[in-house]
Amino acid sequence: MSRGNWQELTITVDGGYIPNHLIVQAGQQLRLNFDRRDPSHCLDEVRFPDFQIAQQLPINQVTAIEFTPAQPGQYEFTCGMAMFRGILEVRPAVTPSPS
């Protein structure tokens, strides 16, 4: 969902990441809201290595991670132990066509 200049998505953390394939646009600010429900120690952190992000996810809380993915591509995110994985797919920015 896009709010103004922000792209905002909610990911449920419960036995993995739901959804585990996220599609966003390059060059737009991104807010990922991680709603952690699973008490497993493995899921107490999410990492986006390509963006140098490692964020603790407290149980039964929503934790927002904000950044701007600049380049199109597919970027993996994982739990702290790299057992659970997801993909952040960054697509080229859409430019409005001339009318």
mmCIF file of C-alpha atoms in Angstrom:
data_model
loop_
_atom_site.group_PDB
_atom_site.id
_atom_site.type_symbol
_atom_site.label_atom_id
_atom_site.label_comp_id
_atom_site.label_asym_id
_atom_site.label_seq_id
_atom_site.Cartn_x
_atom_site.Cartn_y
_atom_site.Cartn_z
ATOM 1 C CA MET A 1 0.000 0.000 0.000
ATOM 2 C CA SER A 2 1.275 3.469 -0.821
ATOM 3 C CA ARG A 3 0.663 6.450 1.499
ATOM 4 C CA GLY A 4 1.821 9.707 -0.025
ATOM 5 C CA ASN A 5 5.477 9.178 -0.902
ATOM 6 C CA TRP A 6 5.686 6.119 1.353
ATOM 7 C CA GLN A 7 5.230 2.484 0.470
ATOM 8 C CA GLU A 8 4.005 0.605 3.530
ATOM 9 C CA LEU A 9 3.638 -3.156 4.020
ATOM 10 C CA THR A 10 2.851 -5.316 7.047
ATOM 11 C CA ILE A 11 4.602 -8.654 7.478
ATOM 12 C CA THR A 12 3.354 -11.138 10.055
ATOM 13 C CA VAL A 13 6.166 -13.037 11.757
ATOM 14 C CA ASP A 14 4.643 -16.393 12.713
ATOM 15 C CA GLY A 15 6.463 -19.571 11.691
ATOM 16 C CA GLY A 16 8.216 -17.462 9.049
ATOM 17 C CA TYR A 17 7.329 -14.279 7.193
ATOM 18 C CA ILE A 18 3.821 -13.764 5.802
ATOM 19 C CA PRO A 19 4.031 -12.660 3.061
ATOM 20 C CA ASN A 20 7.593 -13.690 2.281
ATOM 21 C CA HIS A 21 7.744 -12.054 -1.166
ATOM 22 C CA LEU A 22 7.401 -8.277 -1.082
ATOM 23 C CA ILE A 23 7.190 -6.115 -4.203
ATOM 24 C CA VAL A 24 8.048 -2.399 -3.990
ATOM 25 C CA GLN A 25 9.239 0.394 -6.261
ATOM 26 C CA ALA A 26 12.782 1.724 -6.376
ATOM 27 C CA GLY A 27 13.439 5.250 -5.171
ATOM 28 C CA GLN A 28 10.382 5.467 -2.893
ATOM 29 C CA GLN A 29 10.555 5.490 0.891
ATOM 30 C CA LEU A 30 9.573 2.130 2.339
ATOM 31 C CA ARG A 31 8.123 1.258 5.736
ATOM 32 C CA LEU A 32 7.978 -2.443 6.597
ATOM 33 C CA ASN A 33 5.886 -3.202 9.691
ATOM 34 C CA PHE A 34 6.943 -6.531 11.206
ATOM 35 C CA ASP A 35 4.183 -7.928 13.473
ATOM 36 C CA ARG A 36 5.945 -10.638 15.490
ATOM 37 C CA ARG A 37 3.670 -13.278 16.996
ATOM 38 C CA ASP A 38 6.006 -16.288 17.102
ATOM 39 C CA PRO A 39 8.072 -16.633 20.308
ATOM 40 C CA SER A 40 10.794 -18.675 18.566
ATOM 41 C CA HIS A 41 14.242 -17.266 19.367
ATOM 42 C CA CYS A 42 15.195 -17.582 15.695
ATOM 43 C CA LEU A 43 12.609 -14.956 14.724
ATOM 44 C CA ASP A 44 13.648 -12.314 17.263
ATOM 45 C CA GLU A 45 15.655 -10.478 14.587
ATOM 46 C CA VAL A 46 15.236 -9.694 10.887
ATOM 47 C CA ARG A 47 18.191 -8.908 8.650
ATOM 48 C CA PHE A 48 18.433 -7.192 5.269
ATOM 49 C CA PRO A 49 22.154 -7.704 4.559
ATOM 50 C CA ASP A 50 22.165 -5.724 1.296
ATOM 51 C CA PHE A 51 20.881 -2.659 3.175
ATOM 52 C CA GLN A 52 23.037 -3.184 6.322
ATOM 53 C CA ILE A 53 19.878 -3.595 8.446
ATOM 54 C CA ALA A 54 19.582 -5.887 11.464
ATOM 55 C CA GLN A 55 16.525 -5.135 13.598
ATOM 56 C CA GLN A 56 15.300 -6.774 16.813
ATOM 57 C CA LEU A 57 11.617 -7.786 16.701
ATOM 58 C CA PRO A 58 10.053 -7.833 20.184
ATOM 59 C CA ILE A 59 7.322 -10.468 20.629
ATOM 60 C CA ASN A 60 3.697 -9.293 20.309
ATOM 61 C CA GLN A 61 4.736 -5.910 18.922
ATOM 62 C CA VAL A 62 4.849 -4.223 15.546
ATOM 63 C CA THR A 63 8.314 -2.953 14.639
ATOM 64 C CA ALA A 64 8.730 -0.552 11.705
ATOM 65 C CA ILE A 65 11.822 -0.594 9.507
ATOM 66 C CA GLU A 66 12.200 2.396 7.193
ATOM 67 C CA PHE A 67 14.583 2.824 4.277
ATOM 68 C CA THR A 68 14.614 3.725 0.590
ATOM 69 C CA PRO A 69 15.616 0.949 -1.814
ATOM 70 C CA ALA A 70 17.381 2.799 -4.642
ATOM 71 C CA GLN A 71 18.238 0.031 -7.091
ATOM 72 C CA PRO A 72 15.886 -2.509 -8.720
ATOM 73 C CA GLY A 73 16.655 -6.141 -7.927
ATOM 74 C CA GLN A 74 15.819 -8.993 -5.594
ATOM 75 C CA TYR A 75 17.133 -8.738 -2.051
ATOM 76 C CA GLU A 76 16.929 -11.504 0.508
ATOM 77 C CA PHE A 77 15.904 -10.938 4.112
ATOM 78 C CA THR A 78 16.324 -13.535 6.845
ATOM 79 C CA CYS A 79 15.851 -14.236 10.502
ATOM 80 C CA GLY A 80 18.872 -13.939 12.783
ATOM 81 C CA MET A 81 19.851 -17.578 12.162
ATOM 82 C CA ALA A 82 19.108 -17.445 8.390
ATOM 83 C CA MET A 83 16.597 -20.317 8.721
ATOM 84 C CA PHE A 84 13.569 -18.269 7.614
ATOM 85 C CA ARG A 85 13.858 -16.225 4.439
ATOM 86 C CA GLY A 86 11.987 -13.791 2.282
ATOM 87 C CA ILE A 87 12.533 -11.733 -0.854
ATOM 88 C CA LEU A 88 12.212 -7.985 -1.252
ATOM 89 C CA GLU A 89 11.658 -7.423 -4.975
ATOM 90 C CA VAL A 90 12.434 -3.840 -5.940
ATOM 91 C CA ARG A 91 10.997 -2.913 -9.315
ATOM 92 C CA PRO A 92 12.023 0.101 -11.412
ATOM 93 C CA ALA A 93 10.168 3.278 -10.518
ATOM 94 C CA VAL A 94 7.048 3.870 -12.593
ATOM 95 C CA THR A 95 7.157 7.165 -14.452
ATOM 96 C CA PRO A 96 3.878 8.794 -15.420
ATOM 97 C CA SER A 97 3.227 8.699 -19.149
ATOM 98 C CA PRO A 98 2.689 12.032 -20.911
ATOM 99 C CA SER A 99 -0.953 12.841 -21.539
#
